[in-house]
Short mmCIF file of C-alpha atoms in Angstrom, two decimals:
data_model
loop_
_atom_site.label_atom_id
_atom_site.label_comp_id
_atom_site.label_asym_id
_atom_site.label_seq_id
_atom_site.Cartn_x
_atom_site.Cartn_y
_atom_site.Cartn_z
CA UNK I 1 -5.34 111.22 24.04
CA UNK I 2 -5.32 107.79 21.92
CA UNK I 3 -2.32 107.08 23.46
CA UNK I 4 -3.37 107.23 27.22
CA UNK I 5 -7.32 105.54 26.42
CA UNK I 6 -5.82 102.94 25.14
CA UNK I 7 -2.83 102.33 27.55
CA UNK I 8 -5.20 102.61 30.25
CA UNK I 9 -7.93 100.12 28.86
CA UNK I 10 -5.53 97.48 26.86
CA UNK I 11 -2.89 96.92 28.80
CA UNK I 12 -1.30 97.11 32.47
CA UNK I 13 0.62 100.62 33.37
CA UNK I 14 3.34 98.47 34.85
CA UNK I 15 3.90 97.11 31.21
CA UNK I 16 6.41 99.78 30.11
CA UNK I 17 7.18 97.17 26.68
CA UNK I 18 3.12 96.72 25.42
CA UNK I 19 2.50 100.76 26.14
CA UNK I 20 5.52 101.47 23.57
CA UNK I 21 4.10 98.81 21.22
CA UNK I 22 0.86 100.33 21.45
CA UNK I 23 2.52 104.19 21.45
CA UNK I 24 4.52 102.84 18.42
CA UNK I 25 1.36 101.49 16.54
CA UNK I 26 -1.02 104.57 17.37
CA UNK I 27 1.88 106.92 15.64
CA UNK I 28 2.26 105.15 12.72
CA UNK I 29 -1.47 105.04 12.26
CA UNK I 30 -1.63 108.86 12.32
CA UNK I 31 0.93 109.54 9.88
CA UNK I 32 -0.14 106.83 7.26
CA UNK I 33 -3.88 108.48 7.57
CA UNK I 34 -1.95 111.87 7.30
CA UNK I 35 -0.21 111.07 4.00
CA UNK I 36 -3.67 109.77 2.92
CA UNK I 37 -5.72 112.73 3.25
CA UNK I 38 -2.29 114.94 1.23
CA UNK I 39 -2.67 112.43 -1.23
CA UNK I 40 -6.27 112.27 -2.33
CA UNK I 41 -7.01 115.95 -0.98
CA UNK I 42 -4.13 117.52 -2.77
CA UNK I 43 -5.52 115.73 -6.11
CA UNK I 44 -9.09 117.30 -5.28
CA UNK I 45 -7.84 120.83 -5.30
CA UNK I 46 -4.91 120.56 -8.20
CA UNK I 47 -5.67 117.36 -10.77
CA UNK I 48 -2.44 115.83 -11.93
CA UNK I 49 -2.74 115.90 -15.71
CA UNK I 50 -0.71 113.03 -16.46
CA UNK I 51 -3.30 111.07 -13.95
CA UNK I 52 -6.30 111.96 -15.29
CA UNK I 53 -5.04 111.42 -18.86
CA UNK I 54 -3.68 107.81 -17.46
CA UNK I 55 -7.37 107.18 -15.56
CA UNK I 56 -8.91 107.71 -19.49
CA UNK I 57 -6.76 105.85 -21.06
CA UNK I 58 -7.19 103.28 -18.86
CA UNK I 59 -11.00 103.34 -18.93
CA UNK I 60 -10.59 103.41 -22.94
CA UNK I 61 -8.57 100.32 -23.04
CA UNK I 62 -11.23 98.52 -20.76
CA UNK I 63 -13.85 99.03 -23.01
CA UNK I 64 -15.72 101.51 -20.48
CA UNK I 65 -17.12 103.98 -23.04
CA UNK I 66 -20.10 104.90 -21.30
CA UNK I 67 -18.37 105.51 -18.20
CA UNK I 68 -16.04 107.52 -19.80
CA UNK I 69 -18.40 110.12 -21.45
CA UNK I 70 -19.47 110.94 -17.89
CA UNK I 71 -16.45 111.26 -16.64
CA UNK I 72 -15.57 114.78 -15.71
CA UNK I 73 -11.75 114.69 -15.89
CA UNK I 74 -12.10 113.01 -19.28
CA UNK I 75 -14.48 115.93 -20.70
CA UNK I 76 -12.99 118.66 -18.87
CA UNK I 77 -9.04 117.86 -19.06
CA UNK I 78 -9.49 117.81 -23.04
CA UNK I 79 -10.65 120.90 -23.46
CA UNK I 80 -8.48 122.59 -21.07
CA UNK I 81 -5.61 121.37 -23.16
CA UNK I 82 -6.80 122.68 -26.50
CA UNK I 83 -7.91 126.03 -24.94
CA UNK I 84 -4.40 126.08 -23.72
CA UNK I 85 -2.77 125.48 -27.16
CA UNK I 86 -4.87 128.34 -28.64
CA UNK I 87 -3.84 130.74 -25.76
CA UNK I 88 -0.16 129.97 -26.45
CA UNK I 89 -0.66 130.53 -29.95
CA UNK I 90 -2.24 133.51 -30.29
CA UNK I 91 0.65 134.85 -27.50
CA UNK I 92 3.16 133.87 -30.02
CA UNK I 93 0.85 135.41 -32.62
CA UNK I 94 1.20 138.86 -30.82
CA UNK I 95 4.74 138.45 -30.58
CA UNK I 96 5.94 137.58 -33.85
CA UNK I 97 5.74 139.88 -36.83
CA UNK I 98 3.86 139.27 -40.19
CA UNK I 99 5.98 137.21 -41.74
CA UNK I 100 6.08 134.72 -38.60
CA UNK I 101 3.10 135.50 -37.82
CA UNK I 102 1.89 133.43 -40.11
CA UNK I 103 3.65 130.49 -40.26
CA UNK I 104 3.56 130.53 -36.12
CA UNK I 105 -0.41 130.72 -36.55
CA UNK I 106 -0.56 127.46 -39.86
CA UNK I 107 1.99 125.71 -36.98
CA UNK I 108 -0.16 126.06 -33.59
CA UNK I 109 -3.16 125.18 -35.81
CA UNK I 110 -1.85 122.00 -36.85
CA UNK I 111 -1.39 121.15 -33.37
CA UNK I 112 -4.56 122.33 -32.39
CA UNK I 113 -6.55 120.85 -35.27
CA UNK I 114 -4.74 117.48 -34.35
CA UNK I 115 -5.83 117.72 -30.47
CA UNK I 116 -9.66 118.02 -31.83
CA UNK I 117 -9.34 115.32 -33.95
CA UNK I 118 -9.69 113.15 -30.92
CA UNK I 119 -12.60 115.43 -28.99
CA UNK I 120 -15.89 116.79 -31.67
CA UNK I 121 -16.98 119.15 -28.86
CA UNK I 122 -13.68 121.04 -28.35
CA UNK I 123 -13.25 124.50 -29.64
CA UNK I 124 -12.18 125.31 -32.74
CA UNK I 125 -9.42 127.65 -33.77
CA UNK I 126 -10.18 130.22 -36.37
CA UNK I 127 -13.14 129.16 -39.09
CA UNK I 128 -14.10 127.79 -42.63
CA UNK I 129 -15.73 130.34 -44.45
CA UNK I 130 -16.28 130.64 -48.02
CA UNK I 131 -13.90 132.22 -50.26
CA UNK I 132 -13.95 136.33 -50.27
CA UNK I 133 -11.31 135.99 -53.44
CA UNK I 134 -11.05 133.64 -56.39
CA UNK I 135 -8.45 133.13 -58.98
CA UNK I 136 -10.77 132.32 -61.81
CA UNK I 137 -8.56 131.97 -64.89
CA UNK I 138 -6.93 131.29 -67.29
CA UNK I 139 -5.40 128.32 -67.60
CA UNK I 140 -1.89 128.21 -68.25
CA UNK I 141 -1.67 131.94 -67.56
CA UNK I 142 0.03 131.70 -64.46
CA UNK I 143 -2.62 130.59 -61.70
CA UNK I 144 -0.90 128.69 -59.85
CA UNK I 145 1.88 131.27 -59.54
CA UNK I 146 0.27 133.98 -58.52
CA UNK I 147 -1.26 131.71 -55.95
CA UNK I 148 1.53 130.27 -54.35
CA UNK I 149 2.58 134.22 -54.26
CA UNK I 150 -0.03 135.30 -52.85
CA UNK I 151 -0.42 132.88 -50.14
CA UNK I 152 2.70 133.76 -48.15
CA UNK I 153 0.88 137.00 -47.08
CA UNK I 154 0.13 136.51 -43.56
CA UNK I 155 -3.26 137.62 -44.12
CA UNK I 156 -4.45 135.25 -46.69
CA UNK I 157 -5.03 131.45 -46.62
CA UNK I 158 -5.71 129.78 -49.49
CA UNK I 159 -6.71 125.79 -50.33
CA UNK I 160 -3.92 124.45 -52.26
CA UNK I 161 -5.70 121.87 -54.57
CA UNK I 162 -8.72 123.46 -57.28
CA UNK I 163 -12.02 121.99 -55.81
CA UNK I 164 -13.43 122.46 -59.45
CA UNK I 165 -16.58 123.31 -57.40
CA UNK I 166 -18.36 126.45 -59.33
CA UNK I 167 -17.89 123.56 -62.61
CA UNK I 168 -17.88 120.40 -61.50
CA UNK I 169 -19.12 119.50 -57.98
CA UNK I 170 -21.92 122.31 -57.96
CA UNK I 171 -24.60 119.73 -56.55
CA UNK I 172 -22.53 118.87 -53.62
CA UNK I 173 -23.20 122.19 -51.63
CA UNK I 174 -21.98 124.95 -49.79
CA UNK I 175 -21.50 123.40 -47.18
CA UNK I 176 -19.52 120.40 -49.03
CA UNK I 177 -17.62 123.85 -50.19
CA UNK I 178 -16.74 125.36 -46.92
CA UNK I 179 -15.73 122.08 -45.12
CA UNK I 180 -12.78 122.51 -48.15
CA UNK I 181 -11.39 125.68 -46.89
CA UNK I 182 -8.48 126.09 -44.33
CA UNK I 183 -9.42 127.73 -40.97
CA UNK I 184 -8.79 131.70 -40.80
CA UNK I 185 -8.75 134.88 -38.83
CA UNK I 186 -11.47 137.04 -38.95
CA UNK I 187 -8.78 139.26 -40.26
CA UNK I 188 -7.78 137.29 -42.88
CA UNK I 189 -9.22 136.53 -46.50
CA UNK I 190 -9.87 132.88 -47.64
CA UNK I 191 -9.09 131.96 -51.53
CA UNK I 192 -8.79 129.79 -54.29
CA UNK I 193 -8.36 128.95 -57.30
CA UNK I 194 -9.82 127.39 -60.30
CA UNK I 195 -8.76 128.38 -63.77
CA UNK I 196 -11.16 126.84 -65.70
CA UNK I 197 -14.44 129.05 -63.90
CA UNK I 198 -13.86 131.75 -66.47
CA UNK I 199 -14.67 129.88 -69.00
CA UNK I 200 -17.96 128.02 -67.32
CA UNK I 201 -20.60 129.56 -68.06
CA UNK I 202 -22.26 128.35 -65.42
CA UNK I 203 -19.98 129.49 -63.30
CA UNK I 204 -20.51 133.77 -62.94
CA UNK I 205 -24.30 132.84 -61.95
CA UNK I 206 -23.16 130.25 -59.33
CA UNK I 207 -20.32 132.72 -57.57
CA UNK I 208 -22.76 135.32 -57.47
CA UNK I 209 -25.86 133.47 -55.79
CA UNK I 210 -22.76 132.62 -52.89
CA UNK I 211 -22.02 136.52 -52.77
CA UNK I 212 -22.00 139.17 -55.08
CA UNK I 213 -18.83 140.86 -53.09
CA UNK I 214 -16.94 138.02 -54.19
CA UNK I 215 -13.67 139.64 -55.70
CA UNK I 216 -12.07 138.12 -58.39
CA UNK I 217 -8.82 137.81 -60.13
CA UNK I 218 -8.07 136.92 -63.82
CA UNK I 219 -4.79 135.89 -64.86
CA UNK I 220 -4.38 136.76 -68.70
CA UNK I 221 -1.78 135.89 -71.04
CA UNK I 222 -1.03 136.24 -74.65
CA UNK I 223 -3.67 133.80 -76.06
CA UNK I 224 -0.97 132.73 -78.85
CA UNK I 225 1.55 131.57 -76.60
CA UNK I 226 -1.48 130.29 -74.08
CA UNK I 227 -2.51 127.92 -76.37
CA UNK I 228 0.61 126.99 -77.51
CA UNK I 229 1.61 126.25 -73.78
CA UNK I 230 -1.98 124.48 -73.41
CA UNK I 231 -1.12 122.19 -76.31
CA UNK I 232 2.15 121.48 -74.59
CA UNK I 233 0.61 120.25 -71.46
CA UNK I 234 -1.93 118.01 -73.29
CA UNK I 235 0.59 116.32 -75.45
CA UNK I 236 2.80 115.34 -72.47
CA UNK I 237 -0.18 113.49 -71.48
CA UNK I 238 -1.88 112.03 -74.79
CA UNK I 239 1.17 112.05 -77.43
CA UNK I 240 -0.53 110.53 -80.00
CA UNK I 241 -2.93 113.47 -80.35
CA UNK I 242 -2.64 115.57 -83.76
CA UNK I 243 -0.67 118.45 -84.65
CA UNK I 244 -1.39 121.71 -83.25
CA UNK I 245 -1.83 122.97 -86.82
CA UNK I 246 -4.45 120.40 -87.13
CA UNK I 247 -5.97 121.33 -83.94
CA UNK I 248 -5.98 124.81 -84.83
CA UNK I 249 -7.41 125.31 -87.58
CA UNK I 250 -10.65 124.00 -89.66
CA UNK I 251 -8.85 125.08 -93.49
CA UNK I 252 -5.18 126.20 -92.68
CA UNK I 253 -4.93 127.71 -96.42
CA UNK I 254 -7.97 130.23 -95.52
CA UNK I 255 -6.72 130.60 -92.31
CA UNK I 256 -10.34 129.42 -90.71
CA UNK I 257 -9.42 128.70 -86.89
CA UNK I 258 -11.43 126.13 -85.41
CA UNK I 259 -13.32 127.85 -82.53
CA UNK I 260 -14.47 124.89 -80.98
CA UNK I 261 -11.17 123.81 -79.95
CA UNK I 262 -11.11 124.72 -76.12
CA UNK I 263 -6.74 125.75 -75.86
CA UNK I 264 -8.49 128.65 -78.76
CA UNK I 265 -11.43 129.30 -77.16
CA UNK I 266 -10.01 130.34 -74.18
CA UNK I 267 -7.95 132.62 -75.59
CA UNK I 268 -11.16 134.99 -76.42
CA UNK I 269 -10.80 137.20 -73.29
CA UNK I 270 -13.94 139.29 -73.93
CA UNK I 271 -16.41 136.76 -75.20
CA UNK I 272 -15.93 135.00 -71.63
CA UNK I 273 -15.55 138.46 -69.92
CA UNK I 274 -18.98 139.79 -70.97
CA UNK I 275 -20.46 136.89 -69.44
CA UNK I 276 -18.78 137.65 -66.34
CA UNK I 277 -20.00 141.29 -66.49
CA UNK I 278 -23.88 140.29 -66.66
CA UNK I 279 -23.12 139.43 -62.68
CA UNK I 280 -20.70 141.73 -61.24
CA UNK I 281 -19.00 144.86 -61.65
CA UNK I 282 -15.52 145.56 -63.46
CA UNK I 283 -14.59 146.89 -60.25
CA UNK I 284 -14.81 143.34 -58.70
CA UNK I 285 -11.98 141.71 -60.84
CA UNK I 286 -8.74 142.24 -61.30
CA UNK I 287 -6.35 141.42 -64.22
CA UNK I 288 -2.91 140.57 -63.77
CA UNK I 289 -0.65 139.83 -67.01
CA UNK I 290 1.21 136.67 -67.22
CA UNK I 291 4.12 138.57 -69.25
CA UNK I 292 4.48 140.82 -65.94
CA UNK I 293 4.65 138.20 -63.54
CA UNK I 294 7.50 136.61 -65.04
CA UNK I 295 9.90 140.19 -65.79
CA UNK I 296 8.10 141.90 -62.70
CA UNK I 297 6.36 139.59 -60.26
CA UNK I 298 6.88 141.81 -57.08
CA UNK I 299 5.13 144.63 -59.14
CA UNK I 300 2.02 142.32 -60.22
CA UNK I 301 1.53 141.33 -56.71
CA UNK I 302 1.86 144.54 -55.29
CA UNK I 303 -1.74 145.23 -57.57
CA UNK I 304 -2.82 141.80 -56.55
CA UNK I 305 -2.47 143.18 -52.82
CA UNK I 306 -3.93 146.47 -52.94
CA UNK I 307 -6.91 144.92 -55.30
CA UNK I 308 -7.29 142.53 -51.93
CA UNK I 309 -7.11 145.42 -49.50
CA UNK I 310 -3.88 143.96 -47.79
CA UNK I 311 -1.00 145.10 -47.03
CA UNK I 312 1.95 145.55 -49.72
CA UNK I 313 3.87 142.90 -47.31
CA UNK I 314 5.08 140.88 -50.87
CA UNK I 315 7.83 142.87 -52.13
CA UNK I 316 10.80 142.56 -54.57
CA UNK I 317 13.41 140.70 -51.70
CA UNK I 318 10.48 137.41 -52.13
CA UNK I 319 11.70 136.80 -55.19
CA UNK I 320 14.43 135.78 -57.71
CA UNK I 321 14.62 134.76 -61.44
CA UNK I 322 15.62 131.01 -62.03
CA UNK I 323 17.16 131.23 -65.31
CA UNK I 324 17.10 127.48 -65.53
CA UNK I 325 13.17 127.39 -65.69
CA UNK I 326 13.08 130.75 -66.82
CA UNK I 327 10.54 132.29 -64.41
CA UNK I 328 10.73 133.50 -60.87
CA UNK I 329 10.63 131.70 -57.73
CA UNK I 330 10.59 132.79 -54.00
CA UNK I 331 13.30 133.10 -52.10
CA UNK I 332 14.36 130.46 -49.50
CA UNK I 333 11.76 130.61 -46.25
CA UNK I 334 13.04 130.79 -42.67
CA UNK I 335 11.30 127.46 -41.73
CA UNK I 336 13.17 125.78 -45.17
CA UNK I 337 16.42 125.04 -46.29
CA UNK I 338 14.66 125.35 -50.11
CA UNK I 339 13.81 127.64 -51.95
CA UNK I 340 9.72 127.51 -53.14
CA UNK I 341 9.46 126.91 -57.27
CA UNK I 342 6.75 126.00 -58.87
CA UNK I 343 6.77 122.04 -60.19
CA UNK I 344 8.33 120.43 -63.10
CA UNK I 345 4.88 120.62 -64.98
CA UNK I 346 5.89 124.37 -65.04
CA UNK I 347 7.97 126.18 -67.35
CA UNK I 348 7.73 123.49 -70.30
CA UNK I 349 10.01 124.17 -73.04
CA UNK I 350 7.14 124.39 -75.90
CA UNK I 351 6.45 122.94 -78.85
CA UNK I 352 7.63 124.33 -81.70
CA UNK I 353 5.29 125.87 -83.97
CA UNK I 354 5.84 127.30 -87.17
CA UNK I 355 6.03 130.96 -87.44
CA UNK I 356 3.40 131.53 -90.28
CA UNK I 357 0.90 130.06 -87.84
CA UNK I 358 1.39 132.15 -85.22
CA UNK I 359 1.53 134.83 -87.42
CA UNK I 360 -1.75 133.76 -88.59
CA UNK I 361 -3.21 133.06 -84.91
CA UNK I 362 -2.11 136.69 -84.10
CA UNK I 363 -4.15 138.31 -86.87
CA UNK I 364 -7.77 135.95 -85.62
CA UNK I 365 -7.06 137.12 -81.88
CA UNK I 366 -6.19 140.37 -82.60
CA UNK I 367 -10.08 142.01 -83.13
CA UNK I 368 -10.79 139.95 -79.59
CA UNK I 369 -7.52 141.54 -78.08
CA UNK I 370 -8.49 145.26 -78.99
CA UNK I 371 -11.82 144.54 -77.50
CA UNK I 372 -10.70 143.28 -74.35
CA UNK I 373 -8.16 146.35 -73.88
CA UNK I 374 -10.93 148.93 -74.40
CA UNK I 375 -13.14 146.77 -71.79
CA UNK I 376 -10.34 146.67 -69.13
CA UNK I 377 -8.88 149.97 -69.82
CA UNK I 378 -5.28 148.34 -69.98
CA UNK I 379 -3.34 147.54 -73.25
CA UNK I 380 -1.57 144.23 -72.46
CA UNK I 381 0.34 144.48 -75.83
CA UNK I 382 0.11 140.73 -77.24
CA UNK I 383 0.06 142.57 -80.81
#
């Protein structure tokens, strides 16, 4: 039709070289308004990704902010990405088994986390909530150990660092709390640790008002050697601090121990324990023996787990004795060509004390000990 109006009107029909110029012309202009509409149209119905992503960029780099909040591909195309992250990762959560299941879920969440960094109203993957466990005590009773155990349970994320927050940063809020705590499963239970909230007084009161279902977990050790080890520790840092003699006692000859000193203080299991007991139940804390962990760690976490209501996933092939720090460590991790120890800090070679203190250390804890085994209904045998 184009073809025959405008040979008719244009040009003579004896003209046989203008009507094939002009037949020429009129087919190119269809097929470059053909690949038009497939162009534009086609990007209507399926949005290239790597277009729209280019098209923000681009309006970032010229400074159009406002132009790019109401854009719809730069809103829309964000989200779609991070929803698509969290599908994948909860398909490869279904797939893997409990062991990978974890460390697939900490992975995608990484990436997911670090796609959201970039976008405040994007979904989030799993939530901070506060703790439903804490590791409350004592320090240098194995904490940290019975920590970084516990944590490779696929059901149980726990915040590496001690936020000190039940002693020390109290005034700074819940909220300041939560924002501390890594992102989890409904399914799974959210921990720390702080050794130094079982001796707070404070600190019972405090972890109560945030919930009184709040399960704890108390890791005890022969006060003797605690304090010893404690003493360790601080002399590494201050050496010009006196003997541990000195420290430990007001009139060695009398054998009057000085109370006040905090590496003996702790050591008084029940005096701190009663304090606990004003606010929750015996039922509510568990107490796992330092000795154990070292000859039997799979055992003590096998209580640790059951206390928890998980899953006896932690078992004796986790583990293996390092004779050359002279406690156990896990076993290497698929994702790591290292085996997991615990840091040089750990495992000090202590000072050493002389016997006839210890002996007389033994006999002061010893009325405090018998008290604490009645309370617990477990005889830890430090005697």
């Amino acid at each position: 039709m184009a073809y025959r109006f405008l040979s008719s009107r244009i040009v003579p029909s004896s003209n046989r070289l203008s009507r094939r110029f002009i037949f020429i012309f009129t087919i190119s202009l269809c097929f470059m308004y053909l690949c038009y509409s497939i162009i534009f149209c086609s990007g209507t119905i399926m949005p290239n990704q790597r277009l729209e992503d280019h098209r923000c960029v681009h309006l970032k780099n010229m400074g159009s902010k406002k132009l790019l909040q109401k854009s719809h591909y730069c809103t829309i195309s964000a989200k779609a990405r991070v929803i698509s992250d969290e599908t994948r990762a909860v398909g490869l959560l279904n797939l893997t088994g409990n062991q990978s299941k974890h460390s697939a879920f900490q992975k995608t969440q990484d990436v997911v986390d670090h796609k959201q960094s970039n976008n405040s109203n994007s979904p989030k993957y799993g939530n901070k909530k506060l703790p439903n466990a804490l590791i409350v005590g004592v320090k240098k009773g194995g904490t940290r150990a019975v920590l970084e155990f516990i944590r490779i349970h696929p059901d149980v994320r726990a915040l590496g660092t001690e936020p000190h927050f039940f002693d020390r940063n109290y005034d700074k809020g819940l909220d300041w709390y939560r924002g501390l705590m890594p992102r989890t499963l409904d399914s799974q239970i959210t921990m720390e640790k702080t050794p130094s909230y079982f001796v707070t007084r404070e600190a019972p009161r405090r972890i109560s008002n945030m919930s009184r279902e709040t399960k704890l977990i108390v890791v005890v050790r022969n006060p003797v050697t605690r304090a010893i080890s404690d003493y360790t520790q601080t002399l590494s840092k201050k050496p010009d601090i006196p003997s541990f003699e000195e420290l430990a006692f007001k009139n060695r000859s009398q054998g009057i121990v000085d109370t006040s000193w905090n590496a003996i203080r702790i050591g008084m299991y029940i005096l701190h324990l009663e304090n606990w007991l004003q606010y929750f139940r015996l039922s509510q804390i568990h107490f796992v023996s330092g000795e154990r962990l070292i000859t039997d760690p799979a055992g003590e976490l096998g209580r640790v787990q059951d206390f928890l209501g998980l899953k006896r996933i932690i078992t004796d092939k986790h583990f293996y004795f390092n004779r050359t720090k002279g406690f156990p460590c896990l076993k290497k991790p698929e994702s790591s060509s290292q085996p997991r120890c615990l840091g040089k800090s750990k495992g000090r070679t202590h000072v050493q004390i002389d016997q006839e203190v210890i002996e007389q250390l033994r006999e002061f804890y010893r009325p405090f000990n018998v008290k604490f085994y009645e309370m617990v209904g477990h005889d830890f045998r430090w005697d």
